[in-house]
Amino acid sequence: MNAPSLSMADGWRYGLPGLPLAFAALPLYVHLPHHYASLGVPLATLGGVLLLARAFDALTDPWLGRWLDGVFHAGPTAVLRRAWPVALVLWLGLLGLLFPPAAVRGHLAVWALAVAMVTTLAYSVLVIAHQSWGARLGGDGARQARVAAWREGCTLAGVVVASMLPTLAGWAATLAVLALALPVALLAWGLGPRPVTVPTPPVAVPKGGEWRLPWRRPAFRRLMAVFVLNGLASAMPATLVLFFVADRLQAPEWQGMFLAGYFVAAAAGMPVWLAAVRRVGLARAWLAGMGLSIAVFAWAAVLGPGDGWAFAVVCVLSGLALGADLALPAALLAGVIADAGDRGRHEGAYFGWWNLAAKGNLALAAGLALPALALLGYTPGTRDAGGLQALTVAYAVLPCTIKSLAAWLLWRGWVRRPYPGAARVTSPVAPPV
């Protein structure tokens, strides 16, 4: 049975939690290293702390997803009831990380590790619950793309605001805004659309095997291969963009404009990709986004000093392509879940692995790109031609190669539809009349 169309009111109510969660993600994953380095934690120690915290963060996601499936089985109200204390833990954890008490000043590394683990756990619970809720709203590919677009659009808005607010107003004001935004978002979430009820009992799964269930689905394995390669291709430029702007383009004063153009274009481009889904289907629309991204970054490889405006165009067009990466893969995953007969039963398990892959891509990008650049002779601030060429290859050429492989896998495994059920997941639907 098709779910009703998603109204604008339902869309923003469901999507709004993405905004405060972006507030939480930015200090957790971006600002924390610099913050604790400024407090005197040695870089080597800080690196070990972050490695342990992020490994814990990623590896716990499949188990969190399995637990959330049990919570969803008790009904949407049970999910929302648990979201409130988890949100409180998230806010208190950020408060403790950004303003460590004087009593722990001699043990900042231990404090940062312990509090970061608890805080990222709370963050992951809310993110997986929010994603699973969206997948359980049901509907065809176009509806699921709209669901994901509202969620990711609100997330992008949160990223833009959260990237500016700490600099303009400080961390105390940022946490105050978050303290207001979290309950407002949870209230909106509760007033929005509720997941589709599945009246049949859960499919029998061997005891202890719920968290491994997605890997038994060939469609999930194929989609995950595309998602991982595409995510790695996107994570590498994200890791290196500030180095590229400062050293290759020699325009560090333009960094804010480049990033703002990138994220604003991603948000503005969401309707374009939703229209593409209605015309050509999810897989072909995502493939078009990959093609745009490859073409843009191939151009970026030839830029150098004085090409700031040309790179601004690269940022806008690659931001437009990012909109496809944000909205469409999760919609495809929702279709895979439904096609496997797992809708309303095991979304948490799927999105737990999905989030592990996304976080693993960020860690892998940093772990591969930065040491490789060092081996190839690049150091931050260099003007050496060989080092800058290595930076360009790592920033633009290698990601294009990896994304091309992801695009080939998407075309081969989804556009050509070699397995039963893929047509239902990826086919276009008629636009509403």
Short mmCIF file of C-alpha atoms in Angstrom, two decimals:
data_model
loop_
_atom_site.label_atom_id
_atom_site.label_comp_id
_atom_site.label_asym_id
_atom_site.label_seq_id
_atom_site.Cartn_x
_atom_site.Cartn_y
_atom_site.Cartn_z
CA MET A 1 0.00 0.00 0.00
CA ASN A 2 1.39 3.40 -1.00
CA ALA A 3 1.89 5.93 1.75
CA PRO A 4 0.22 9.35 1.37
CA SER A 5 2.25 12.15 -0.19
CA LEU A 6 4.57 14.07 2.12
CA SER A 7 3.30 17.60 2.72
CA MET A 8 5.63 20.52 3.35
CA ALA A 9 4.45 20.71 6.96
CA ASP A 10 5.16 17.01 7.51
CA GLY A 11 8.50 17.36 5.77
CA TRP A 12 9.90 20.11 7.97
CA ARG A 13 8.50 18.55 11.15
CA TYR A 14 10.25 15.30 10.39
CA GLY A 15 13.43 16.95 9.09
CA LEU A 16 13.91 19.58 11.80
CA PRO A 17 15.94 17.36 14.22
CA GLY A 18 18.66 17.34 11.58
CA LEU A 19 19.42 20.98 12.40
CA PRO A 20 20.37 20.61 16.09
CA LEU A 21 22.10 17.30 15.37
CA ALA A 22 24.36 19.21 12.95
CA PHE A 23 25.11 21.60 15.82
CA ALA A 24 26.29 18.61 17.83
CA ALA A 25 28.22 16.97 15.01
CA LEU A 26 30.39 19.98 14.20
CA PRO A 27 32.09 20.34 17.60
CA LEU A 28 32.28 16.55 18.02
CA TYR A 29 33.95 15.83 14.70
CA VAL A 30 35.54 19.14 13.65
CA HIS A 31 36.29 21.47 16.56
CA LEU A 32 37.26 18.99 19.27
CA PRO A 33 40.88 18.39 18.12
CA HIS A 34 41.76 22.09 17.96
CA HIS A 35 39.89 22.84 21.19
CA TYR A 36 41.81 20.29 23.27
CA ALA A 37 45.11 21.15 21.61
CA SER A 38 44.54 24.74 22.75
CA LEU A 39 43.95 23.42 26.28
CA GLY A 40 47.42 21.85 26.25
CA VAL A 41 46.77 18.20 25.38
CA PRO A 42 49.79 16.93 23.35
CA LEU A 43 48.97 16.21 19.71
CA ALA A 44 50.16 12.59 19.90
CA THR A 45 47.96 11.95 22.93
CA LEU A 46 45.06 13.77 21.33
CA GLY A 47 45.40 11.67 18.20
CA GLY A 48 45.15 8.47 20.25
CA VAL A 49 42.12 9.79 22.12
CA LEU A 50 40.30 10.71 18.92
CA LEU A 51 41.16 7.39 17.28
CA LEU A 52 39.73 5.43 20.22
CA ALA A 53 36.64 7.63 20.51
CA ARG A 54 35.85 7.49 16.80
CA ALA A 55 36.47 3.76 16.56
CA PHE A 56 34.07 3.24 19.47
CA ASP A 57 31.60 5.61 17.82
CA ALA A 58 31.58 3.73 14.52
CA LEU A 59 31.70 0.16 15.83
CA THR A 60 28.77 0.62 18.21
CA ASP A 61 26.38 1.79 15.48
CA PRO A 62 25.21 -1.70 14.34
CA TRP A 63 24.38 -2.64 17.94
CA LEU A 64 22.57 0.64 18.49
CA GLY A 65 20.55 -0.06 15.36
CA ARG A 66 19.57 -3.49 16.63
CA TRP A 67 18.50 -2.03 19.98
CA LEU A 68 16.46 0.69 18.26
CA ASP A 69 14.60 -1.92 16.21
CA GLY A 70 13.34 -3.31 19.51
CA VAL A 71 12.30 0.16 20.63
CA PHE A 72 10.46 0.78 17.36
CA HIS A 73 8.63 -2.51 17.86
CA ALA A 74 7.06 -0.93 20.96
CA GLY A 75 5.76 1.95 18.81
CA PRO A 76 6.76 5.47 17.72
CA THR A 77 5.85 6.92 21.11
CA ALA A 78 8.44 4.68 22.76
CA VAL A 79 11.11 6.04 20.40
CA LEU A 80 10.21 9.66 21.14
CA ARG A 81 10.06 8.99 24.87
CA ARG A 82 13.65 7.75 24.83
CA ALA A 83 14.82 10.55 22.52
CA TRP A 84 14.30 13.20 25.22
CA PRO A 85 16.76 11.85 27.83
CA VAL A 86 19.23 10.91 25.10
CA ALA A 87 19.11 14.51 23.81
CA LEU A 88 19.80 15.74 27.36
CA VAL A 89 22.83 13.42 27.59
CA LEU A 90 24.04 14.78 24.23
CA TRP A 91 23.80 18.39 25.39
CA LEU A 92 25.44 17.71 28.77
CA GLY A 93 28.22 15.78 27.03
CA LEU A 94 28.97 18.72 24.74
CA LEU A 95 28.94 21.04 27.72
CA GLY A 96 31.46 18.80 29.51
CA LEU A 97 33.69 18.51 26.43
CA LEU A 98 33.78 22.22 25.65
CA PHE A 99 33.98 23.41 29.27
CA PRO A 100 35.85 20.69 31.21
CA PRO A 101 35.67 21.23 35.00
CA ALA A 102 38.74 22.48 36.81
CA ALA A 103 39.00 19.19 38.74
CA VAL A 104 39.99 17.27 35.59
CA ARG A 105 42.55 19.74 34.25
CA GLY A 106 45.35 17.34 35.06
CA HIS A 107 43.61 14.47 33.24
CA LEU A 108 42.11 16.19 30.20
CA ALA A 109 42.87 13.34 27.82
CA VAL A 110 41.07 10.78 29.99
CA TRP A 111 38.16 13.17 30.47
CA ALA A 112 37.91 13.88 26.74
CA LEU A 113 37.93 10.17 25.88
CA ALA A 114 35.27 9.19 28.43
CA VAL A 115 32.92 12.10 27.71
CA ALA A 116 33.40 11.86 23.94
CA MET A 117 32.39 8.19 24.01
CA VAL A 118 29.19 8.94 25.92
CA THR A 119 28.37 11.98 23.79
CA THR A 120 28.93 10.25 20.45
CA LEU A 121 26.82 7.34 21.68
CA ALA A 122 23.92 9.70 22.39
CA TYR A 123 24.41 11.44 19.06
CA SER A 124 24.40 8.13 17.17
CA VAL A 125 21.21 6.96 18.90
CA LEU A 126 19.36 10.08 17.77
CA VAL A 127 20.74 9.97 14.22
CA ILE A 128 19.95 6.28 13.66
CA ALA A 129 16.49 6.67 15.20
CA HIS A 130 15.79 9.67 12.97
CA GLN A 131 16.96 7.88 9.81
CA SER A 132 15.07 4.69 10.69
CA TRP A 133 11.91 6.70 11.36
CA GLY A 134 12.18 8.23 7.88
CA ALA A 135 12.60 4.84 6.21
CA ARG A 136 9.58 3.53 8.12
CA LEU A 137 7.41 6.33 6.70
CA GLY A 138 7.11 4.15 3.61
CA GLY A 139 6.16 5.16 0.09
CA ASP A 140 7.85 4.85 -3.29
CA GLY A 141 11.27 6.12 -4.30
CA ALA A 142 10.09 9.69 -4.89
CA ARG A 143 8.50 9.92 -1.44
CA GLN A 144 11.55 8.46 0.26
CA ALA A 145 13.75 10.92 -1.62
CA ARG A 146 11.59 13.77 -0.28
CA VAL A 147 11.87 12.39 3.25
CA ALA A 148 15.66 12.21 2.99
CA ALA A 149 15.84 15.64 1.34
CA TRP A 150 13.97 17.31 4.21
CA ARG A 151 16.26 15.62 6.74
CA GLU A 152 19.47 16.46 4.90
CA GLY A 153 18.31 19.96 4.01
CA CYS A 154 17.74 20.76 7.68
CA THR A 155 21.12 19.19 8.46
CA LEU A 156 22.82 21.44 5.91
CA ALA A 157 21.12 24.48 7.42
CA GLY A 158 22.42 23.39 10.81
CA VAL A 159 25.94 22.94 9.43
CA VAL A 160 25.98 26.45 7.94
CA VAL A 161 24.72 28.09 11.15
CA ALA A 162 26.87 25.97 13.46
CA SER A 163 29.98 26.70 11.42
CA MET A 164 29.53 30.45 11.97
CA LEU A 165 27.99 30.73 15.43
CA PRO A 166 30.99 29.63 17.58
CA THR A 167 33.21 32.18 15.82
CA LEU A 168 30.68 34.99 16.02
CA ALA A 169 29.24 34.39 19.50
CA GLY A 170 31.38 31.78 21.28
CA TRP A 171 30.72 28.30 22.59
CA ALA A 172 28.49 29.39 25.47
CA ALA A 173 26.04 31.05 23.08
CA THR A 174 26.24 28.08 20.71
CA LEU A 175 25.30 25.67 23.51
CA ALA A 176 22.47 27.98 24.56
CA VAL A 177 21.07 27.91 21.02
CA LEU A 178 21.41 24.12 21.00
CA ALA A 179 19.58 23.90 24.34
CA LEU A 180 16.66 25.69 22.70
CA ALA A 181 16.83 23.96 19.33
CA LEU A 182 16.85 20.37 20.64
CA PRO A 183 13.48 20.44 22.45
CA VAL A 184 11.85 22.43 19.64
CA ALA A 185 13.06 19.85 17.13
CA LEU A 186 11.89 16.92 19.26
CA LEU A 187 8.45 18.49 19.64
CA ALA A 188 8.23 19.01 15.87
CA TRP A 189 9.35 15.42 15.30
CA GLY A 190 6.57 14.16 17.56
CA LEU A 191 3.97 16.26 15.70
CA GLY A 192 5.12 15.05 12.29
CA PRO A 193 4.21 11.92 10.31
CA ARG A 194 4.32 8.60 12.15
CA PRO A 195 5.91 5.42 10.77
CA VAL A 196 3.84 2.94 8.82
CA THR A 197 2.52 0.21 11.10
CA VAL A 198 3.42 -3.32 10.07
CA PRO A 199 0.73 -5.64 11.48
CA THR A 200 2.56 -8.89 10.76
CA PRO A 201 4.99 -10.32 13.32
CA PRO A 202 8.73 -9.81 12.76
CA VAL A 203 10.46 -12.23 10.39
CA ALA A 204 12.25 -14.96 12.31
CA VAL A 205 15.96 -14.22 12.66
CA PRO A 206 18.45 -16.52 14.39
CA LYS A 207 19.17 -15.40 17.95
CA GLY A 208 21.97 -12.85 18.01
CA GLY A 209 21.83 -12.47 14.23
CA GLU A 210 19.66 -9.35 13.91
CA TRP A 211 22.64 -7.03 13.59
CA ARG A 212 24.05 -9.19 10.74
CA LEU A 213 20.73 -9.47 8.91
CA PRO A 214 21.40 -6.71 6.31
CA TRP A 215 24.50 -8.50 5.04
CA ARG A 216 22.36 -11.50 4.11
CA ARG A 217 20.60 -9.30 1.53
CA PRO A 218 22.47 -9.17 -1.81
CA ALA A 219 20.88 -5.82 -2.68
CA PHE A 220 22.23 -4.28 0.54
CA ARG A 221 25.73 -5.57 -0.15
CA ARG A 222 25.65 -4.11 -3.65
CA LEU A 223 24.34 -0.77 -2.46
CA MET A 224 26.86 -0.64 0.37
CA ALA A 225 29.73 -1.14 -2.08
CA VAL A 226 28.56 1.89 -4.07
CA PHE A 227 27.95 3.92 -0.91
CA VAL A 228 31.39 3.20 0.56
CA LEU A 229 33.32 4.01 -2.62
CA ASN A 230 31.27 7.13 -3.31
CA GLY A 231 31.61 8.25 0.31
CA LEU A 232 35.37 7.76 0.27
CA ALA A 233 35.60 9.80 -2.94
CA SER A 234 33.70 12.63 -1.20
CA ALA A 235 35.53 12.38 2.12
CA MET A 236 38.99 12.82 0.63
CA PRO A 237 38.33 16.32 -0.79
CA ALA A 238 36.52 17.24 2.43
CA THR A 239 39.67 16.31 4.37
CA LEU A 240 42.01 18.21 2.05
CA VAL A 241 39.99 21.23 0.89
CA LEU A 242 41.52 23.74 3.32
CA PHE A 243 45.04 22.61 2.36
CA PHE A 244 44.13 22.93 -1.34
CA VAL A 245 42.71 26.42 -0.90
CA ALA A 246 45.63 27.67 1.19
CA ASP A 247 48.51 26.14 -0.78
CA ARG A 248 47.39 25.28 -4.31
CA LEU A 249 45.09 28.27 -4.84
CA GLN A 250 46.93 30.48 -2.31
CA ALA A 251 43.61 32.02 -1.28
CA PRO A 252 43.05 31.21 2.41
CA GLU A 253 40.96 34.36 2.83
CA TRP A 254 38.34 32.81 0.50
CA GLN A 255 37.82 29.67 2.60
CA GLY A 256 34.59 30.84 4.22
CA MET A 257 33.06 31.87 0.90
CA PHE A 258 34.00 28.57 -0.74
CA LEU A 259 32.46 26.48 2.06
CA ALA A 260 29.31 28.61 2.27
CA GLY A 261 28.79 28.35 -1.49
CA TYR A 262 29.24 24.59 -1.32
CA PHE A 263 26.67 23.97 1.41
CA VAL A 264 24.14 26.53 0.18
CA ALA A 265 24.26 25.01 -3.31
CA ALA A 266 23.72 21.53 -1.84
CA ALA A 267 20.58 22.71 -0.04
CA ALA A 268 19.30 24.73 -2.99
CA GLY A 269 19.84 21.79 -5.35
CA MET A 270 17.64 19.35 -3.44
CA PRO A 271 14.50 20.17 -5.51
CA VAL A 272 16.49 19.53 -8.69
CA TRP A 273 17.31 15.98 -7.62
CA LEU A 274 13.77 15.31 -6.42
CA ALA A 275 12.49 16.35 -9.85
CA ALA A 276 15.10 14.08 -11.46
CA VAL A 277 13.90 11.15 -9.36
CA ARG A 278 10.34 11.64 -10.60
CA ARG A 279 11.56 11.58 -14.20
CA VAL A 280 14.33 8.96 -14.31
CA GLY A 281 14.26 7.13 -10.96
CA LEU A 282 16.55 7.07 -7.94
CA ALA A 283 19.53 5.20 -9.39
CA ARG A 284 19.76 7.22 -12.61
CA ALA A 285 19.38 10.49 -10.73
CA TRP A 286 22.18 9.52 -8.33
CA LEU A 287 24.32 8.45 -11.29
CA ALA A 288 23.79 11.89 -12.85
CA GLY A 289 24.94 13.50 -9.59
CA MET A 290 28.09 11.38 -9.64
CA GLY A 291 28.74 12.38 -13.24
CA LEU A 292 28.42 16.07 -12.38
CA SER A 293 30.80 15.67 -9.44
CA ILE A 294 33.42 13.88 -11.57
CA ALA A 295 33.26 16.54 -14.29
CA VAL A 296 33.64 19.35 -11.75
CA PHE A 297 36.60 17.84 -9.93
CA ALA A 298 38.36 16.98 -13.18
CA TRP A 299 38.29 20.73 -13.81
CA ALA A 300 39.56 21.49 -10.32
CA ALA A 301 42.73 19.53 -11.06
CA VAL A 302 43.98 22.23 -13.46
CA LEU A 303 43.40 25.22 -11.16
CA GLY A 304 46.15 27.16 -9.43
CA PRO A 305 46.99 30.56 -7.89
CA GLY A 306 44.64 33.30 -9.06
CA ASP A 307 41.82 30.90 -9.91
CA GLY A 308 39.66 31.75 -6.91
CA TRP A 309 36.54 32.59 -8.91
CA ALA A 310 36.89 29.45 -11.00
CA PHE A 311 37.13 27.39 -7.82
CA ALA A 312 34.03 29.15 -6.49
CA VAL A 313 32.19 27.75 -9.50
CA VAL A 314 33.64 24.32 -8.66
CA CYS A 315 32.30 24.66 -5.11
CA VAL A 316 28.81 25.62 -6.28
CA LEU A 317 28.56 22.83 -8.86
CA SER A 318 30.05 20.20 -6.56
CA GLY A 319 27.65 21.39 -3.86
CA LEU A 320 24.81 20.81 -6.28
CA ALA A 321 26.13 17.28 -6.84
CA LEU A 322 26.36 16.80 -3.07
CA GLY A 323 22.59 17.19 -2.86
CA ALA A 324 22.22 13.93 -4.80
CA ASP A 325 24.68 12.16 -2.49
CA LEU A 326 22.74 13.31 0.57
CA ALA A 327 19.15 12.64 -0.48
CA LEU A 328 19.19 9.67 -2.85
CA PRO A 329 21.32 6.86 -1.32
CA ALA A 330 19.21 6.70 1.84
CA ALA A 331 16.06 6.59 -0.30
CA LEU A 332 17.55 3.67 -2.23
CA LEU A 333 18.33 1.96 1.06
CA ALA A 334 14.72 2.41 2.19
CA GLY A 335 13.64 0.67 -1.01
CA VAL A 336 16.06 -2.19 -0.37
CA ILE A 337 14.64 -2.61 3.14
CA ALA A 338 11.08 -2.69 1.82
CA ASP A 339 11.92 -5.06 -1.03
CA ALA A 340 13.57 -7.48 1.42
CA GLY A 341 10.43 -7.54 3.57
CA ASP A 342 12.20 -5.82 6.47
CA ARG A 343 10.28 -2.54 6.52
CA GLY A 344 8.88 -1.79 9.94
CA ARG A 345 11.10 -4.45 11.51
CA HIS A 346 14.83 -4.00 10.98
CA GLU A 347 15.52 -0.45 9.76
CA GLY A 348 17.77 0.19 12.75
CA ALA A 349 20.06 -2.70 11.80
CA TYR A 350 20.42 -1.36 8.26
CA PHE A 351 21.06 2.24 9.29
CA GLY A 352 23.47 1.13 12.00
CA TRP A 353 25.74 -0.39 9.34
CA TRP A 354 25.05 2.58 7.05
CA ASN A 355 26.35 5.01 9.68
CA LEU A 356 29.34 2.83 10.45
CA ALA A 357 30.30 3.02 6.77
CA ALA A 358 29.82 6.80 6.63
CA LYS A 359 32.00 7.37 9.70
CA GLY A 360 34.54 4.84 8.50
CA ASN A 361 34.87 6.75 5.23
CA LEU A 362 35.85 9.92 7.10
CA ALA A 363 38.43 8.08 9.16
CA LEU A 364 39.77 6.18 6.15
CA ALA A 365 40.06 9.35 4.07
CA ALA A 366 42.19 11.03 6.71
CA GLY A 367 44.14 7.85 7.39
CA LEU A 368 44.99 7.34 3.70
CA ALA A 369 45.27 10.84 2.27
CA LEU A 370 47.38 12.59 4.90
CA PRO A 371 50.13 9.94 5.26
CA ALA A 372 50.21 9.47 1.47
CA LEU A 373 50.72 13.19 0.97
CA ALA A 374 53.54 13.22 3.50
CA LEU A 375 55.23 10.34 1.67
CA LEU A 376 54.88 12.19 -1.64
CA GLY A 377 56.60 15.28 -0.27
CA TYR A 378 53.71 17.60 0.60
CA THR A 379 53.85 19.67 3.78
CA PRO A 380 51.34 22.38 4.73
CA GLY A 381 52.50 25.78 3.53
CA THR A 382 54.81 24.40 0.82
CA ARG A 383 55.32 26.04 -2.55
CA ASP A 384 57.26 23.07 -3.91
CA ALA A 385 55.86 22.05 -7.31
CA GLY A 386 56.11 18.32 -6.57
CA GLY A 387 54.35 18.64 -3.23
CA LEU A 388 51.56 20.76 -4.73
CA GLN A 389 51.11 18.29 -7.56
CA ALA A 390 50.73 15.49 -5.00
CA LEU A 391 48.11 17.60 -3.21
CA THR A 392 46.18 18.12 -6.45
CA VAL A 393 46.24 14.40 -7.25
CA ALA A 394 44.96 13.51 -3.76
CA TYR A 395 42.33 16.28 -3.76
CA ALA A 396 40.92 15.96 -7.26
CA VAL A 397 42.34 13.13 -9.40
CA LEU A 398 42.16 10.20 -6.98
CA PRO A 399 38.62 11.04 -5.78
CA CYS A 400 37.45 11.23 -9.41
CA THR A 401 38.91 7.79 -10.04
CA ILE A 402 37.23 6.29 -6.98
CA LYS A 403 33.90 7.96 -7.77
CA SER A 404 34.09 6.67 -11.34
CA LEU A 405 34.34 3.14 -9.94
CA ALA A 406 31.34 3.83 -7.69
CA ALA A 407 29.39 5.13 -10.70
CA TRP A 408 30.24 2.00 -12.68
CA LEU A 409 29.03 -0.22 -9.85
CA LEU A 410 25.82 1.82 -9.57
CA TRP A 411 25.21 1.55 -13.31
CA ARG A 412 26.00 -2.15 -13.40
CA GLY A 413 24.18 -3.17 -10.24
CA TRP A 414 21.21 -0.78 -10.22
CA VAL A 415 20.57 0.99 -13.51
CA ARG A 416 20.76 -2.29 -15.45
CA ARG A 417 18.70 -4.01 -12.69
CA PRO A 418 20.29 -7.48 -12.76
CA TYR A 419 18.43 -8.83 -9.71
CA PRO A 420 14.70 -9.29 -8.94
CA GLY A 421 13.08 -6.40 -7.14
CA ALA A 422 15.51 -3.68 -8.24
CA ALA A 423 12.96 -2.28 -10.66
CA ARG A 424 10.62 -1.53 -7.76
CA VAL A 425 13.42 0.18 -5.83
CA THR A 426 14.85 2.34 -8.62
CA SER A 427 12.13 2.89 -11.20
CA PRO A 428 10.76 6.38 -11.85
CA VAL A 429 7.27 7.26 -10.77
CA ALA A 430 4.85 9.64 -12.37
CA PRO A 431 4.82 13.16 -10.96
CA PRO A 432 1.73 14.10 -8.97
CA VAL A 433 -1.11 15.72 -10.94
#
